[in-house]
CSV table of C-alpha atoms in Angstrom, one decimal:
chain,number,residue,atom,x,y,z
A,1270,UNK,CA,12.7,-35.6,9.0
A,1271,UNK,CA,11.5,-32.1,8.9
A,1272,UNK,CA,13.5,-29.2,7.7
A,1273,UNK,CA,12.7,-26.0,9.5
A,1274,UNK,CA,13.6,-22.5,8.1
A,1275,UNK,CA,16.5,-20.8,9.7
A,1276,UNK,CA,14.9,-17.4,9.0
A,1277,UNK,CA,12.3,-15.8,11.2
A,1278,UNK,CA,8.7,-16.3,10.2
A,1279,UNK,CA,8.2,-12.5,10.0
A,1280,UNK,CA,11.1,-12.3,7.4
A,1281,UNK,CA,9.5,-15.2,5.4
A,1282,UNK,CA,6.1,-13.5,5.5
A,1283,UNK,CA,7.6,-10.2,4.3
A,1284,UNK,CA,9.5,-11.8,1.6
A,1285,UNK,CA,6.4,-13.7,0.5
A,1286,UNK,CA,4.4,-10.5,0.4
A,1287,UNK,CA,7.1,-8.8,-1.7
A,1288,UNK,CA,7.3,-11.7,-4.1
A,1289,UNK,CA,3.5,-11.8,-4.4
A,1290,UNK,CA,3.3,-8.1,-5.0
A,1291,UNK,CA,6.0,-8.3,-7.7
A,1292,UNK,CA,4.3,-11.2,-9.4
A,1293,UNK,CA,1.0,-9.4,-9.4
A,1294,UNK,CA,2.7,-6.4,-11.1
A,1295,UNK,CA,4.1,-8.7,-13.8
A,1296,UNK,CA,0.8,-10.3,-14.7
A,1297,UNK,CA,-1.7,-7.5,-14.2
A,1298,UNK,CA,-1.9,-3.8,-15.0
A,1299,UNK,CA,-3.1,-1.9,-11.9
A,1300,UNK,CA,-2.0,1.1,-9.9
A,1301,UNK,CA,0.8,-0.7,-8.0
A,1302,UNK,CA,1.7,0.4,-4.6
A,1303,UNK,CA,2.8,-1.0,-1.2
A,1304,UNK,CA,3.8,0.1,2.2
A,1305,UNK,CA,7.4,-0.4,3.5
A,1306,UNK,CA,8.3,-0.1,7.2
A,1307,UNK,CA,11.5,1.7,8.2
A,1308,UNK,CA,11.6,0.1,11.6
A,1309,UNK,CA,12.7,-3.1,10.0
A,1310,UNK,CA,16.5,-3.6,9.8
A,1311,UNK,CA,16.0,-5.0,6.3
A,1312,UNK,CA,14.2,-1.8,5.2
A,1313,UNK,CA,17.0,-0.4,2.9
A,1314,UNK,CA,17.5,-3.8,1.3
A,1315,UNK,CA,13.8,-4.2,0.8
A,1316,UNK,CA,13.5,-0.7,-0.8
A,1317,UNK,CA,16.4,-1.5,-3.1
A,1318,UNK,CA,14.7,-4.7,-4.1
A,1319,UNK,CA,11.5,-2.8,-5.1
A,1320,UNK,CA,13.6,-0.2,-6.9
A,1321,UNK,CA,15.4,-2.8,-8.9
A,1322,UNK,CA,12.1,-4.5,-9.7
A,1323,UNK,CA,10.5,-1.2,-10.9
A,1324,UNK,CA,13.5,-0.5,-13.1
A,1325,UNK,CA,13.3,-4.0,-14.6
A,1326,UNK,CA,9.6,-4.0,-15.4
A,1327,UNK,CA,9.4,-0.3,-16.3
A,1328,UNK,CA,6.2,0.6,-14.5
A,1329,UNK,CA,5.3,3.0,-11.8
A,1330,UNK,CA,5.2,1.7,-8.2
A,1331,UNK,CA,4.2,3.8,-5.3
A,1332,UNK,CA,5.9,3.1,-2.0
A,1333,UNK,CA,4.2,4.4,1.2
A,1334,UNK,CA,7.1,4.8,3.6
A,1335,UNK,CA,6.2,4.5,7.2
A,1336,UNK,CA,8.1,4.0,10.4
A,1337,UNK,CA,6.3,0.8,11.3
A,1338,UNK,CA,3.1,-0.3,13.1
A,1339,UNK,CA,3.9,-3.6,14.9
A,1340,UNK,CA,7.1,-2.8,16.8
A,1341,UNK,CA,5.9,-4.4,20.1
A,1342,UNK,CA,4.8,-7.6,18.3
A,1343,UNK,CA,8.0,-7.9,16.4
A,1344,UNK,CA,10.2,-7.4,19.5
A,1345,UNK,CA,8.1,-9.8,21.7
A,1346,UNK,CA,7.9,-12.5,19.0
A,1347,UNK,CA,11.7,-12.4,18.4
A,1348,UNK,CA,12.3,-12.7,22.2
A,1349,UNK,CA,9.8,-15.6,22.4
A,1350,UNK,CA,11.5,-17.5,19.6
A,1351,UNK,CA,15.1,-16.6,20.5
A,1352,UNK,CA,15.5,-14.8,17.2
A,1353,UNK,CA,17.6,-11.7,16.5
A,1354,UNK,CA,15.3,-8.7,16.7
A,1355,UNK,CA,14.2,-7.7,13.2
A,1356,UNK,CA,13.4,-4.1,14.1
A,1357,UNK,CA,15.5,-1.2,15.3
A,1358,UNK,CA,15.1,-1.0,19.0
A,1359,UNK,CA,15.6,2.8,19.4
A,1360,UNK,CA,13.8,5.6,17.7
A,1361,UNK,CA,17.0,7.3,16.4
A,1362,UNK,CA,17.9,4.2,14.4
A,1363,UNK,CA,14.4,3.9,13.0
A,1364,UNK,CA,14.5,7.6,12.0
A,1365,UNK,CA,17.9,7.2,10.3
A,1366,UNK,CA,16.6,4.1,8.4
A,1367,UNK,CA,13.5,6.1,7.3
A,1368,UNK,CA,15.8,8.9,6.0
A,1369,UNK,CA,18.0,6.4,4.2
A,1370,UNK,CA,15.0,4.7,2.6
A,1371,UNK,CA,13.5,8.0,1.6
A,1372,UNK,CA,16.7,8.9,-0.1
A,1373,UNK,CA,16.8,5.6,-2.0
A,1374,UNK,CA,13.1,5.8,-3.0
A,1375,UNK,CA,13.3,9.5,-4.1
A,1376,UNK,CA,16.5,8.8,-6.0
A,1377,UNK,CA,14.6,6.2,-8.0
A,1378,UNK,CA,11.9,8.7,-9.1
A,1379,UNK,CA,13.1,8.6,-12.7
A,1380,UNK,CA,12.8,4.8,-12.6
A,1381,UNK,CA,9.1,5.1,-11.8
A,1382,UNK,CA,9.2,4.8,-8.0
A,1383,UNK,CA,6.8,7.2,-6.3
A,1384,UNK,CA,7.3,7.9,-2.6
A,1385,UNK,CA,4.4,8.6,-0.3
A,1386,UNK,CA,5.6,9.9,3.0
A,1387,UNK,CA,3.5,8.2,5.7
A,1388,UNK,CA,4.6,10.3,8.7
A,1389,UNK,CA,3.4,12.9,11.2
A,1390,UNK,CA,7.0,13.7,12.1
A,1391,UNK,CA,8.1,17.1,11.0
A,1392,UNK,CA,11.8,16.1,10.7
A,1393,UNK,CA,10.9,13.1,8.6
A,1394,UNK,CA,8.7,15.1,6.3
A,1395,UNK,CA,11.3,17.9,6.1
A,1396,UNK,CA,14.0,15.4,5.3
A,1397,UNK,CA,12.0,13.9,2.5
A,1398,UNK,CA,11.2,17.3,1.0
A,1399,UNK,CA,14.9,18.4,1.3
A,1400,UNK,CA,16.0,15.2,-0.5
A,1401,UNK,CA,13.4,15.7,-3.2
A,1402,UNK,CA,14.5,19.3,-3.7
A,1403,UNK,CA,18.2,18.4,-3.8
A,1404,UNK,CA,17.3,15.9,-6.6
A,1405,UNK,CA,15.5,18.6,-8.5
A,1406,UNK,CA,12.1,16.9,-8.2
A,1407,UNK,CA,8.9,18.8,-8.4
A,1408,UNK,CA,6.8,19.5,-5.3
A,1409,UNK,CA,4.3,16.9,-6.3
A,1410,UNK,CA,7.0,14.1,-6.5
A,1411,UNK,CA,6.2,13.3,-2.8
A,1412,UNK,CA,2.7,12.7,-1.5
A,1413,UNK,CA,2.2,13.3,2.2
A,1414,UNK,CA,-0.1,10.7,3.8
A,1415,UNK,CA,-1.4,11.5,7.2
A,1416,UNK,CA,-4.2,10.1,9.4
A,1417,UNK,CA,-7.4,11.9,10.0
A,1418,UNK,CA,-7.4,13.7,13.3
A,1419,UNK,CA,-3.6,13.7,13.7
A,1420,UNK,CA,-1.1,16.5,13.2
A,1421,UNK,CA,-3.7,18.8,11.7
A,1422,UNK,CA,-1.3,21.8,12.0
A,1423,UNK,CA,1.4,19.9,10.1
A,1424,UNK,CA,-1.2,18.9,7.4
A,1425,UNK,CA,-2.2,22.6,7.1
A,1426,UNK,CA,1.4,23.6,6.8
A,1427,UNK,CA,2.0,21.1,4.0
A,1428,UNK,CA,-1.1,22.2,2.2
A,1429,UNK,CA,0.0,25.9,2.5
A,1430,UNK,CA,3.3,24.9,0.8
A,1431,UNK,CA,1.4,23.5,-2.1
A,1432,UNK,CA,2.2,19.8,-1.2
A,1433,UNK,CA,0.0,16.9,-2.0
A,1434,UNK,CA,-1.6,15.6,1.1
A,1435,UNK,CA,-3.8,12.5,1.4
A,1436,UNK,CA,-5.7,12.1,4.6
């Protein structure tokens, strides 16, 4: 008799990746960082899990917050398997989740969590900066991460404001 997991394989994979990352942080000293995807419905819970972990082990962890890269795959796979869809299915919900996660991550700055804003969306960047400012964080508390050849005007504006930008 086989016992099959009741959770989606994408959830199991994500949980395995998080567990492996956390274990690696416990046994080895390296510049720890990972990407988190705000299009996942579990995003805020996953962010809180990393925040709690960073507090427990007392070491800096960088979280690159992105909207998500595999939306089509996640939606199609869930439909094929008859699973509940693990991602937000409208942009407004994904944007709201991104903003919630940014607030959680920036609020954990004193615990060693460093947020990298992986976005080319002016509203998302503005929200992250406004939260950081409201928390009294320095300008360099958030690193902007943008792809080469995309949103060059937005990159230039960030640099003009004295923000850290990684391309």
